[in-house]
């Protein structure tokens, strides 16, 4: 299914996401030049729980801040270990191509990989290479990698420890950059413990006065039907065409097959539907923390 925006740009779902052979140049390309960020300006700090959240649900907001001349710092919160993704990437033919509603594979349907299935070494390195390519396409001023092990799904105790680790890192950034704005993902609406943990940290730090200028982008909004993606949003960002072109370049970073650069299209293999929907929809969805927010795993 293609949106009218897809047709207007000549970018179908398949041309977008089969673009792996073409994107080595695209991921390093930016459209135009934003005003130079003032060294005295307070930065906007964006937190991506995993590699790919930046391109899917934060990129338009990042570019909006860049265009205003504000420094933008992009934080990778977790290492993104993912045993299921390792298993998928070891499977030939590519499972995406054999689903009842198949998706294109940037490797042509054959990966020829034999990676460890703990989902750590090869997956983390490959996903982080994609993240760095996306950050370059977006032109962020600084990339910060927390390198926190993505293990909060194992138990309530593990989840609470994950929250504490993220808390310590965000507090340190708040102290380093007083007056910065902080942009998280809407973890209470989303599907992984790491997203929720980031929202729990924001809730803590907002309550104790450590941070005050806080917003939440809903990455998984693109899993909803198009006419329901804005449900509950405090603000819908309509991304201008020039910024949308750059956001798509960031998305392509996650669908590039170039093993020589450690790029294996892992982001697209992980969440193809989200990538496709975010590519087609020139909007992002910004939330504030709900008054009845409940911290904790599963809440």
PDB file of C-alpha atoms in Angstrom:
ATOM      1  CA  UNK A   1       0.000   0.000   0.000  1.00  0.00           C
ATOM      2  CA  UNK A   2       1.365   3.411  -0.959  1.00  0.00           C
ATOM      3  CA  UNK A   3       0.400   6.787   0.422  1.00  0.00           C
ATOM      4  CA  UNK A   4      -0.221   9.830  -1.756  1.00  0.00           C
ATOM      5  CA  UNK A   5       3.076  11.170  -0.376  1.00  0.00           C
ATOM      6  CA  UNK A   6       4.842   8.102  -1.738  1.00  0.00           C
ATOM      7  CA  UNK A   7       3.385   8.700  -5.191  1.00  0.00           C
ATOM      8  CA  UNK A   8       4.240  12.396  -5.127  1.00  0.00           C
ATOM      9  CA  UNK A   9       7.893  11.670  -4.470  1.00  0.00           C
ATOM     10  CA  UNK A  10       8.072   8.652  -6.751  1.00  0.00           C
ATOM     11  CA  UNK A  11       9.185   6.533  -3.784  1.00  0.00           C
ATOM     12  CA  UNK A  12       7.153   3.364  -3.422  1.00  0.00           C
ATOM     13  CA  UNK A  13       7.545   1.093  -0.430  1.00  0.00           C
ATOM     14  CA  UNK A  14       9.698  -1.253  -2.493  1.00  0.00           C
ATOM     15  CA  UNK A  15      11.858   1.440  -4.042  1.00  0.00           C
ATOM     16  CA  UNK A  16      12.460   2.953  -0.608  1.00  0.00           C
ATOM     17  CA  UNK A  17      13.262  -0.127   1.225  1.00  0.00           C
ATOM     18  CA  UNK A  18      15.020  -2.000  -1.520  1.00  0.00           C
ATOM     19  CA  UNK A  19      17.339   0.987  -1.756  1.00  0.00           C
ATOM     20  CA  UNK A  20      20.189  -0.753   0.000  1.00  0.00           C
ATOM     21  CA  UNK A  21      22.321  -0.893  -3.120  1.00  0.00           C
ATOM     22  CA  UNK A  22      21.878   2.845  -3.621  1.00  0.00           C
ATOM     23  CA  UNK A  23      22.128   4.236  -0.131  1.00  0.00           C
ATOM     24  CA  UNK A  24      25.847   4.208   0.553  1.00  0.00           C
ATOM     25  CA  UNK A  25      25.926   7.748  -0.817  1.00  0.00           C
ATOM     26  CA  UNK A  26      22.473   8.694   0.409  1.00  0.00           C
ATOM     27  CA  UNK A  27      23.170   8.124   4.092  1.00  0.00           C
ATOM     28  CA  UNK A  28      26.021  10.608   3.988  1.00  0.00           C
ATOM     29  CA  UNK A  29      24.083  13.216   2.043  1.00  0.00           C
ATOM     30  CA  UNK A  30      22.184  16.120   3.538  1.00  0.00           C
ATOM     31  CA  UNK A  31      19.867  18.601   1.902  1.00  0.00           C
ATOM     32  CA  UNK A  32      20.731  22.233   2.505  1.00  0.00           C
ATOM     33  CA  UNK A  33      22.430  23.744   5.514  1.00  0.00           C
ATOM     34  CA  UNK A  34      20.794  24.617   8.806  1.00  0.00           C
ATOM     35  CA  UNK A  35      21.848  27.818  10.557  1.00  0.00           C
ATOM     36  CA  UNK A  36      25.013  27.345  12.584  1.00  0.00           C
ATOM     37  CA  UNK A  37      24.222  26.373  16.170  1.00  0.00           C
ATOM     38  CA  UNK A  38      25.234  28.982  18.690  1.00  0.00           C
ATOM     39  CA  UNK A  39      27.742  27.725  21.236  1.00  0.00           C
ATOM     40  CA  UNK A  40      25.780  29.634  23.882  1.00  0.00           C
ATOM     41  CA  UNK A  41      22.415  28.060  23.000  1.00  0.00           C
ATOM     42  CA  UNK A  42      21.033  25.396  25.309  1.00  0.00           C
ATOM     43  CA  UNK A  43      21.006  22.070  23.485  1.00  0.00           C
ATOM     44  CA  UNK A  44      18.048  19.877  22.676  1.00  0.00           C
ATOM     45  CA  UNK A  45      18.936  16.358  23.802  1.00  0.00           C
ATOM     46  CA  UNK A  46      17.136  13.513  22.017  1.00  0.00           C
ATOM     47  CA  UNK A  47      17.166  10.016  23.505  1.00  0.00           C
ATOM     48  CA  UNK A  48      16.853   7.005  21.179  1.00  0.00           C
ATOM     49  CA  UNK A  49      16.211   3.882  23.292  1.00  0.00           C
ATOM     50  CA  UNK A  50      17.509   1.733  20.427  1.00  0.00           C
ATOM     51  CA  UNK A  51      19.235   2.112  17.097  1.00  0.00           C
ATOM     52  CA  UNK A  52      16.459   3.022  14.587  1.00  0.00           C
ATOM     53  CA  UNK A  53      14.183   5.015  16.928  1.00  0.00           C
ATOM     54  CA  UNK A  54      16.031   8.165  15.844  1.00  0.00           C
ATOM     55  CA  UNK A  55      15.177   7.817  12.156  1.00  0.00           C
ATOM     56  CA  UNK A  56      11.636   6.510  12.634  1.00  0.00           C
ATOM     57  CA  UNK A  57      10.182   8.898  15.178  1.00  0.00           C
ATOM     58  CA  UNK A  58      12.673  11.631  16.131  1.00  0.00           C
ATOM     59  CA  UNK A  59      14.259  12.782  12.872  1.00  0.00           C
ATOM     60  CA  UNK A  60      11.727  15.452  11.923  1.00  0.00           C
ATOM     61  CA  UNK A  61      11.888  16.961  15.407  1.00  0.00           C
ATOM     62  CA  UNK A  62      15.695  16.882  15.315  1.00  0.00           C
ATOM     63  CA  UNK A  63      15.681  18.729  12.003  1.00  0.00           C
ATOM     64  CA  UNK A  64      13.176  21.288  13.313  1.00  0.00           C
ATOM     65  CA  UNK A  65      15.572  22.154  16.151  1.00  0.00           C
ATOM     66  CA  UNK A  66      18.555  22.205  13.813  1.00  0.00           C
ATOM     67  CA  UNK A  67      16.750  24.602  11.484  1.00  0.00           C
ATOM     68  CA  UNK A  68      16.148  26.929  14.441  1.00  0.00           C
ATOM     69  CA  UNK A  69      19.907  27.051  15.043  1.00  0.00           C
ATOM     70  CA  UNK A  70      19.811  24.995  18.216  1.00  0.00           C
ATOM     71  CA  UNK A  71      22.543  22.482  19.056  1.00  0.00           C
ATOM     72  CA  UNK A  72      21.181  18.939  18.924  1.00  0.00           C
ATOM     73  CA  UNK A  73      22.694  16.061  20.870  1.00  0.00           C
ATOM     74  CA  UNK A  74      21.540  12.547  20.006  1.00  0.00           C
ATOM     75  CA  UNK A  75      21.831   9.882  22.691  1.00  0.00           C
ATOM     76  CA  UNK A  76      21.830   6.137  22.033  1.00  0.00           C
ATOM     77  CA  UNK A  77      20.529   4.757  25.314  1.00  0.00           C
ATOM     78  CA  UNK A  78      20.935   0.975  25.044  1.00  0.00           C
ATOM     79  CA  UNK A  79      23.280  -1.293  23.145  1.00  0.00           C
ATOM     80  CA  UNK A  80      20.334  -2.864  21.321  1.00  0.00           C
ATOM     81  CA  UNK A  81      21.266  -6.515  21.834  1.00  0.00           C
ATOM     82  CA  UNK A  82      18.661  -8.668  20.127  1.00  0.00           C
ATOM     83  CA  UNK A  83      18.909 -12.478  19.908  1.00  0.00           C
ATOM     84  CA  UNK A  84      15.745 -12.731  17.777  1.00  0.00           C
ATOM     85  CA  UNK A  85      17.234 -10.383  15.192  1.00  0.00           C
ATOM     86  CA  UNK A  86      20.430 -12.443  15.131  1.00  0.00           C
ATOM     87  CA  UNK A  87      18.376 -15.566  14.408  1.00  0.00           C
ATOM     88  CA  UNK A  88      16.457 -13.790  11.647  1.00  0.00           C
ATOM     89  CA  UNK A  89      19.655 -12.574  10.003  1.00  0.00           C
ATOM     90  CA  UNK A  90      21.064 -16.120  10.030  1.00  0.00           C
ATOM     91  CA  UNK A  91      18.024 -17.449   8.170  1.00  0.00           C
ATOM     92  CA  UNK A  92      18.060 -17.958   4.395  1.00  0.00           C
ATOM     93  CA  UNK A  93      16.053 -17.191   2.412  1.00  0.00           C
ATOM     94  CA  UNK A  94      15.314 -13.988   4.288  1.00  0.00           C
ATOM     95  CA  UNK A  95      12.042 -14.442   6.244  1.00  0.00           C
ATOM     96  CA  UNK A  96      10.872 -10.971   5.177  1.00  0.00           C
ATOM     97  CA  UNK A  97      10.670 -12.209   1.597  1.00  0.00           C
ATOM     98  CA  UNK A  98       8.624 -15.299   2.473  1.00  0.00           C
ATOM     99  CA  UNK A  99       5.916 -13.712   4.646  1.00  0.00           C
ATOM    100  CA  UNK A 100       2.371 -13.683   3.286  1.00  0.00           C
ATOM    101  CA  UNK A 101       2.864  -9.934   2.803  1.00  0.00           C
ATOM    102  CA  UNK A 102       6.529  -9.951   1.789  1.00  0.00           C
ATOM    103  CA  UNK A 103       8.979  -7.098   2.231  1.00  0.00           C
ATOM    104  CA  UNK A 104      12.066  -6.451   0.094  1.00  0.00           C
ATOM    105  CA  UNK A 105      15.468  -7.499   1.411  1.00  0.00           C
ATOM    106  CA  UNK A 106      18.450  -5.253   0.703  1.00  0.00           C
ATOM    107  CA  UNK A 107      20.637  -8.369   0.440  1.00  0.00           C
ATOM    108  CA  UNK A 108      18.433  -9.835  -2.291  1.00  0.00           C
ATOM    109  CA  UNK A 109      16.877 -12.359   0.059  1.00  0.00           C
ATOM    110  CA  UNK A 110      20.109 -14.166   1.014  1.00  0.00           C
ATOM    111  CA  UNK A 111      22.204 -13.050   3.976  1.00  0.00           C
ATOM    112  CA  UNK A 112      24.811 -15.839   4.134  1.00  0.00           C
ATOM    113  CA  UNK A 113      25.547 -15.040   7.789  1.00  0.00           C
ATOM    114  CA  UNK A 114      26.453 -17.288  10.695  1.00  0.00           C
ATOM    115  CA  UNK A 115      26.352 -14.883  13.613  1.00  0.00           C
ATOM    116  CA  UNK A 116      26.335 -15.804  17.312  1.00  0.00           C
ATOM    117  CA  UNK A 117      22.716 -15.969  18.396  1.00  0.00           C
ATOM    118  CA  UNK A 118      23.199 -14.204  21.734  1.00  0.00           C
ATOM    119  CA  UNK A 119      22.343 -11.054  19.810  1.00  0.00           C
ATOM    120  CA  UNK A 120      25.235  -9.058  21.208  1.00  0.00           C
ATOM    121  CA  UNK A 121      28.526  -8.724  19.324  1.00  0.00           C
ATOM    122  CA  UNK A 122      27.566  -8.679  15.636  1.00  0.00           C
ATOM    123  CA  UNK A 123      24.105  -7.236  16.208  1.00  0.00           C
ATOM    124  CA  UNK A 124      25.265  -4.418  18.489  1.00  0.00           C
ATOM    125  CA  UNK A 125      28.134  -3.438  16.189  1.00  0.00           C
ATOM    126  CA  UNK A 126      25.951  -3.521  13.081  1.00  0.00           C
ATOM    127  CA  UNK A 127      23.039  -1.644  14.647  1.00  0.00           C
ATOM    128  CA  UNK A 128      25.371   1.011  16.014  1.00  0.00           C
ATOM    129  CA  UNK A 129      27.015   1.484  12.609  1.00  0.00           C
ATOM    130  CA  UNK A 130      23.539   2.169  11.219  1.00  0.00           C
ATOM    131  CA  UNK A 131      22.827   4.608  14.047  1.00  0.00           C
ATOM    132  CA  UNK A 132      26.004   6.548  13.307  1.00  0.00           C
ATOM    133  CA  UNK A 133      25.142   6.707   9.586  1.00  0.00           C
ATOM    134  CA  UNK A 134      21.672   7.996  10.460  1.00  0.00           C
ATOM    135  CA  UNK A 135      23.098  10.611  12.843  1.00  0.00           C
ATOM    136  CA  UNK A 136      25.440  11.773  10.087  1.00  0.00           C
ATOM    137  CA  UNK A 137      22.552  12.117   7.640  1.00  0.00           C
ATOM    138  CA  UNK A 138      20.635  14.195  10.199  1.00  0.00           C
ATOM    139  CA  UNK A 139      23.636  16.412  10.921  1.00  0.00           C
ATOM    140  CA  UNK A 140      23.375  16.235  14.710  1.00  0.00           C
ATOM    141  CA  UNK A 141      25.999  18.221  16.601  1.00  0.00           C
ATOM    142  CA  UNK A 142      26.995  15.479  19.032  1.00  0.00           C
ATOM    143  CA  UNK A 143      26.364  11.755  19.426  1.00  0.00           C
ATOM    144  CA  UNK A 144      26.432  10.254  22.920  1.00  0.00           C
ATOM    145  CA  UNK A 145      26.378   6.482  23.467  1.00  0.00           C
ATOM    146  CA  UNK A 146      25.327   5.369  26.945  1.00  0.00           C
ATOM    147  CA  UNK A 147      26.278   1.747  26.072  1.00  0.00           C
ATOM    148  CA  UNK A 148      23.742   0.389  28.554  1.00  0.00           C
ATOM    149  CA  UNK A 149      23.035  -3.335  28.179  1.00  0.00           C
ATOM    150  CA  UNK A 150      19.487  -3.825  26.909  1.00  0.00           C
ATOM    151  CA  UNK A 151      18.402  -6.380  29.502  1.00  0.00           C
ATOM    152  CA  UNK A 152      15.431  -4.864  31.334  1.00  0.00           C
ATOM    153  CA  UNK A 153      12.979  -7.419  29.941  1.00  0.00           C
ATOM    154  CA  UNK A 154      14.289 -10.348  32.011  1.00  0.00           C
ATOM    155  CA  UNK A 155      12.532  -9.554  35.322  1.00  0.00           C
ATOM    156  CA  UNK A 156      11.150  -6.713  37.437  1.00  0.00           C
ATOM    157  CA  UNK A 157      14.507  -6.536  39.226  1.00  0.00           C
ATOM    158  CA  UNK A 158      16.397  -6.296  35.926  1.00  0.00           C
ATOM    159  CA  UNK A 159      13.971  -3.632  34.728  1.00  0.00           C
ATOM    160  CA  UNK A 160      14.451  -1.549  37.873  1.00  0.00           C
ATOM    161  CA  UNK A 161      18.223  -1.781  37.508  1.00  0.00           C
ATOM    162  CA  UNK A 162      17.917  -0.647  33.886  1.00  0.00           C
ATOM    163  CA  UNK A 163      15.907   2.388  35.003  1.00  0.00           C
ATOM    164  CA  UNK A 164      18.558   3.225  37.609  1.00  0.00           C
ATOM    165  CA  UNK A 165      21.381   2.977  35.048  1.00  0.00           C
ATOM    166  CA  UNK A 166      19.572   5.260  32.610  1.00  0.00           C
ATOM    167  CA  UNK A 167      18.679   7.641  35.449  1.00  0.00           C
ATOM    168  CA  UNK A 168      22.330   8.128  36.416  1.00  0.00           C
ATOM    169  CA  UNK A 169      23.343   8.891  32.813  1.00  0.00           C
ATOM    170  CA  UNK A 170      20.522  11.373  32.169  1.00  0.00           C
ATOM    171  CA  UNK A 171      21.182  13.150  35.483  1.00  0.00           C
ATOM    172  CA  UNK A 172      24.794  13.573  34.464  1.00  0.00           C
ATOM    173  CA  UNK A 173      23.773  15.120  31.144  1.00  0.00           C
ATOM    174  CA  UNK A 174      21.299  17.432  32.886  1.00  0.00           C
ATOM    175  CA  UNK A 175      24.113  18.631  35.142  1.00  0.00           C
ATOM    176  CA  UNK A 176      26.483  19.061  32.202  1.00  0.00           C
ATOM    177  CA  UNK A 177      23.918  20.986  30.132  1.00  0.00           C
ATOM    178  CA  UNK A 178      21.751  23.038  32.512  1.00  0.00           C
ATOM    179  CA  UNK A 179      18.621  24.354  30.860  1.00  0.00           C
ATOM    180  CA  UNK A 180      18.710  21.817  28.028  1.00  0.00           C
ATOM    181  CA  UNK A 181      15.461  20.389  26.709  1.00  0.00           C
ATOM    182  CA  UNK A 182      15.068  16.624  26.840  1.00  0.00           C
ATOM    183  CA  UNK A 183      13.213  14.617  24.174  1.00  0.00           C
ATOM    184  CA  UNK A 184      12.327  11.030  25.019  1.00  0.00           C
ATOM    185  CA  UNK A 185      10.036   8.465  23.403  1.00  0.00           C
ATOM    186  CA  UNK A 186       6.486   7.850  24.635  1.00  0.00           C
ATOM    187  CA  UNK A 187       7.355   4.630  26.409  1.00  0.00           C
ATOM    188  CA  UNK A 188       3.989   4.170  28.135  1.00  0.00           C
ATOM    189  CA  UNK A 189       2.409   3.868  24.677  1.00  0.00           C
ATOM    190  CA  UNK A 190       5.126   1.676  23.201  1.00  0.00           C
ATOM    191  CA  UNK A 191       6.164  -1.938  23.221  1.00  0.00           C
ATOM    192  CA  UNK A 192       9.522  -2.473  24.842  1.00  0.00           C
ATOM    193  CA  UNK A 193      10.793  -2.204  28.371  1.00  0.00           C
ATOM    194  CA  UNK A 194      13.664   0.053  27.313  1.00  0.00           C
ATOM    195  CA  UNK A 195      11.273   2.658  25.912  1.00  0.00           C
ATOM    196  CA  UNK A 196       9.211   2.516  29.111  1.00  0.00           C
ATOM    197  CA  UNK A 197      12.353   2.724  31.249  1.00  0.00           C
ATOM    198  CA  UNK A 198      13.323   5.973  29.516  1.00  0.00           C
ATOM    199  CA  UNK A 199       9.878   7.412  30.276  1.00  0.00           C
ATOM    200  CA  UNK A 200      10.184   6.300  33.909  1.00  0.00           C
ATOM    201  CA  UNK A 201      13.485   8.155  34.158  1.00  0.00           C
ATOM    202  CA  UNK A 202      11.893  11.282  32.692  1.00  0.00           C
ATOM    203  CA  UNK A 203       9.038  10.969  35.219  1.00  0.00           C
ATOM    204  CA  UNK A 204      11.502  10.779  38.127  1.00  0.00           C
ATOM    205  CA  UNK A 205      13.627  13.664  36.945  1.00  0.00           C
ATOM    206  CA  UNK A 206      10.662  15.879  36.161  1.00  0.00           C
ATOM    207  CA  UNK A 207       9.233  15.243  39.634  1.00  0.00           C
ATOM    208  CA  UNK A 208      12.457  16.118  41.455  1.00  0.00           C
ATOM    209  CA  UNK A 209      13.116  19.194  39.304  1.00  0.00           C
ATOM    210  CA  UNK A 210      16.230  17.875  37.555  1.00  0.00           C
ATOM    211  CA  UNK A 211      14.703  18.495  34.118  1.00  0.00           C
ATOM    212  CA  UNK A 212      11.762  20.685  33.133  1.00  0.00           C
ATOM    213  CA  UNK A 213      11.538  21.153  29.348  1.00  0.00           C
ATOM    214  CA  UNK A 214      10.503  17.634  28.333  1.00  0.00           C
ATOM    215  CA  UNK A 215       8.597  16.146  25.399  1.00  0.00           C
ATOM    216  CA  UNK A 216       7.946  12.603  24.182  1.00  0.00           C
ATOM    217  CA  UNK A 217       7.840  11.430  20.540  1.00  0.00           C
ATOM    218  CA  UNK A 218       5.666   8.383  19.852  1.00  0.00           C
ATOM    219  CA  UNK A 219       7.810   6.089  17.713  1.00  0.00           C
ATOM    220  CA  UNK A 220       5.256   3.285  17.575  1.00  0.00           C
ATOM    221  CA  UNK A 221       2.532   5.654  16.342  1.00  0.00           C
ATOM    222  CA  UNK A 222       3.392   4.312  12.894  1.00  0.00           C
ATOM    223  CA  UNK A 223       2.038   0.900  13.897  1.00  0.00           C
ATOM    224  CA  UNK A 224      -1.420   2.481  14.100  1.00  0.00           C
ATOM    225  CA  UNK A 225      -3.756   3.096  11.151  1.00  0.00           C
ATOM    226  CA  UNK A 226      -2.799   6.381   9.515  1.00  0.00           C
ATOM    227  CA  UNK A 227      -5.929   8.205  10.666  1.00  0.00           C
ATOM    228  CA  UNK A 228      -5.297   7.251  14.326  1.00  0.00           C
ATOM    229  CA  UNK A 229      -1.604   8.035  14.635  1.00  0.00           C
ATOM    230  CA  UNK A 230      -2.237  11.450  16.182  1.00  0.00           C
ATOM    231  CA  UNK A 231      -4.624  10.127  18.861  1.00  0.00           C
ATOM    232  CA  UNK A 232      -3.744  11.734  22.193  1.00  0.00           C
ATOM    233  CA  UNK A 233      -0.843  13.775  20.835  1.00  0.00           C
ATOM    234  CA  UNK A 234      -0.217  17.207  22.311  1.00  0.00           C
ATOM    235  CA  UNK A 235       1.334  18.338  19.038  1.00  0.00           C
ATOM    236  CA  UNK A 236       1.616  16.987  15.526  1.00  0.00           C
ATOM    237  CA  UNK A 237       4.748  18.087  13.702  1.00  0.00           C
ATOM    238  CA  UNK A 238       4.147  18.498   9.981  1.00  0.00           C
ATOM    239  CA  UNK A 239       7.577  17.857   8.502  1.00  0.00           C
ATOM    240  CA  UNK A 240       8.465  20.162   5.581  1.00  0.00           C
ATOM    241  CA  UNK A 241       9.512  18.550   2.324  1.00  0.00           C
ATOM    242  CA  UNK A 242      13.208  19.383   2.595  1.00  0.00           C
ATOM    243  CA  UNK A 243      13.349  17.929   6.109  1.00  0.00           C
ATOM    244  CA  UNK A 244      11.386  14.873   5.014  1.00  0.00           C
ATOM    245  CA  UNK A 245      13.990  14.195   2.348  1.00  0.00           C
ATOM    246  CA  UNK A 246      16.671  14.223   5.040  1.00  0.00           C
ATOM    247  CA  UNK A 247      14.585  12.050   7.363  1.00  0.00           C
ATOM    248  CA  UNK A 248      14.308   9.512   4.557  1.00  0.00           C
ATOM    249  CA  UNK A 249      18.080   9.575   4.146  1.00  0.00           C
ATOM    250  CA  UNK A 250      18.307   8.661   7.842  1.00  0.00           C
ATOM    251  CA  UNK A 251      15.804   5.841   7.302  1.00  0.00           C
ATOM    252  CA  UNK A 252      17.902   4.538   4.405  1.00  0.00           C
ATOM    253  CA  UNK A 253      20.835   4.184   6.819  1.00  0.00           C
ATOM    254  CA  UNK A 254      18.846   1.334   8.357  1.00  0.00           C
ATOM    255  CA  UNK A 255      18.264  -0.383   5.020  1.00  0.00           C
ATOM    256  CA  UNK A 256      21.749  -0.334   3.545  1.00  0.00           C
ATOM    257  CA  UNK A 257      23.450  -3.653   2.767  1.00  0.00           C
ATOM    258  CA  UNK A 258      27.175  -2.890   2.750  1.00  0.00           C
ATOM    259  CA  UNK A 259      29.068  -5.422   4.903  1.00  0.00           C
ATOM    260  CA  UNK A 260      32.345  -3.630   4.201  1.00  0.00           C
ATOM    261  CA  UNK A 261      30.968  -0.728   6.259  1.00  0.00           C
ATOM    262  CA  UNK A 262      29.314  -3.061   8.809  1.00  0.00           C
ATOM    263  CA  UNK A 263      25.867  -2.164   7.464  1.00  0.00           C
ATOM    264  CA  UNK A 264      23.416  -5.072   7.248  1.00  0.00           C
ATOM    265  CA  UNK A 265      19.983  -3.390   7.009  1.00  0.00           C
ATOM    266  CA  UNK A 266      19.274  -4.509  10.576  1.00  0.00           C
ATOM    267  CA  UNK A 267      16.854  -1.712  11.382  1.00  0.00           C
ATOM    268  CA  UNK A 268      14.639  -2.548   8.445  1.00  0.00           C
ATOM    269  CA  UNK A 269      14.795  -6.274   9.121  1.00  0.00           C
ATOM    270  CA  UNK A 270      13.746  -5.566  12.706  1.00  0.00           C
ATOM    271  CA  UNK A 271      10.760  -3.280  12.072  1.00  0.00           C
ATOM    272  CA  UNK A 272       9.957  -3.088   8.338  1.00  0.00           C
ATOM    273  CA  UNK A 273       6.371  -1.880   8.792  1.00  0.00           C
ATOM    274  CA  UNK A 274       7.434   1.013  11.031  1.00  0.00           C
ATOM    275  CA  UNK A 275      10.168   2.037   8.605  1.00  0.00           C
ATOM    276  CA  UNK A 276       7.764   1.988   5.679  1.00  0.00           C
ATOM    277  CA  UNK A 277       5.060   3.941   7.510  1.00  0.00           C
ATOM    278  CA  UNK A 278       7.509   6.555   8.810  1.00  0.00           C
ATOM    279  CA  UNK A 279       8.929   6.977   5.318  1.00  0.00           C
ATOM    280  CA  UNK A 280       5.453   7.609   3.878  1.00  0.00           C
ATOM    281  CA  UNK A 281       3.969   9.837   6.617  1.00  0.00           C
ATOM    282  CA  UNK A 282       5.421  13.386   6.859  1.00  0.00           C
ATOM    283  CA  UNK A 283       4.340  13.789  10.488  1.00  0.00           C
ATOM    284  CA  UNK A 284       5.719  13.121  13.956  1.00  0.00           C
ATOM    285  CA  UNK A 285       3.660  12.876  17.112  1.00  0.00           C
ATOM    286  CA  UNK A 286       4.707  14.680  20.276  1.00  0.00           C
ATOM    287  CA  UNK A 287       3.230  13.959  23.705  1.00  0.00           C
ATOM    288  CA  UNK A 288       3.429  15.251  27.244  1.00  0.00           C
ATOM    289  CA  UNK A 289       3.497  12.914  30.235  1.00  0.00           C
ATOM    290  CA  UNK A 290      -0.099  11.991  31.216  1.00  0.00           C
ATOM    291  CA  UNK A 291      -1.297  13.095  34.654  1.00  0.00           C
ATOM    292  CA  UNK A 292      -2.019   9.505  35.698  1.00  0.00           C
ATOM    293  CA  UNK A 293       1.393   8.180  34.644  1.00  0.00           C
ATOM    294  CA  UNK A 294       2.395   4.939  36.373  1.00  0.00           C
ATOM    295  CA  UNK A 295       6.092   4.046  36.502  1.00  0.00           C
ATOM    296  CA  UNK A 296       7.251   0.447  36.548  1.00  0.00           C
ATOM    297  CA  UNK A 297       7.578  -2.559  34.278  1.00  0.00           C
ATOM    298  CA  UNK A 298       4.297  -3.459  32.604  1.00  0.00           C
ATOM    299  CA  UNK A 299       2.505  -0.225  33.543  1.00  0.00           C
TER     300      UNK A 299
END
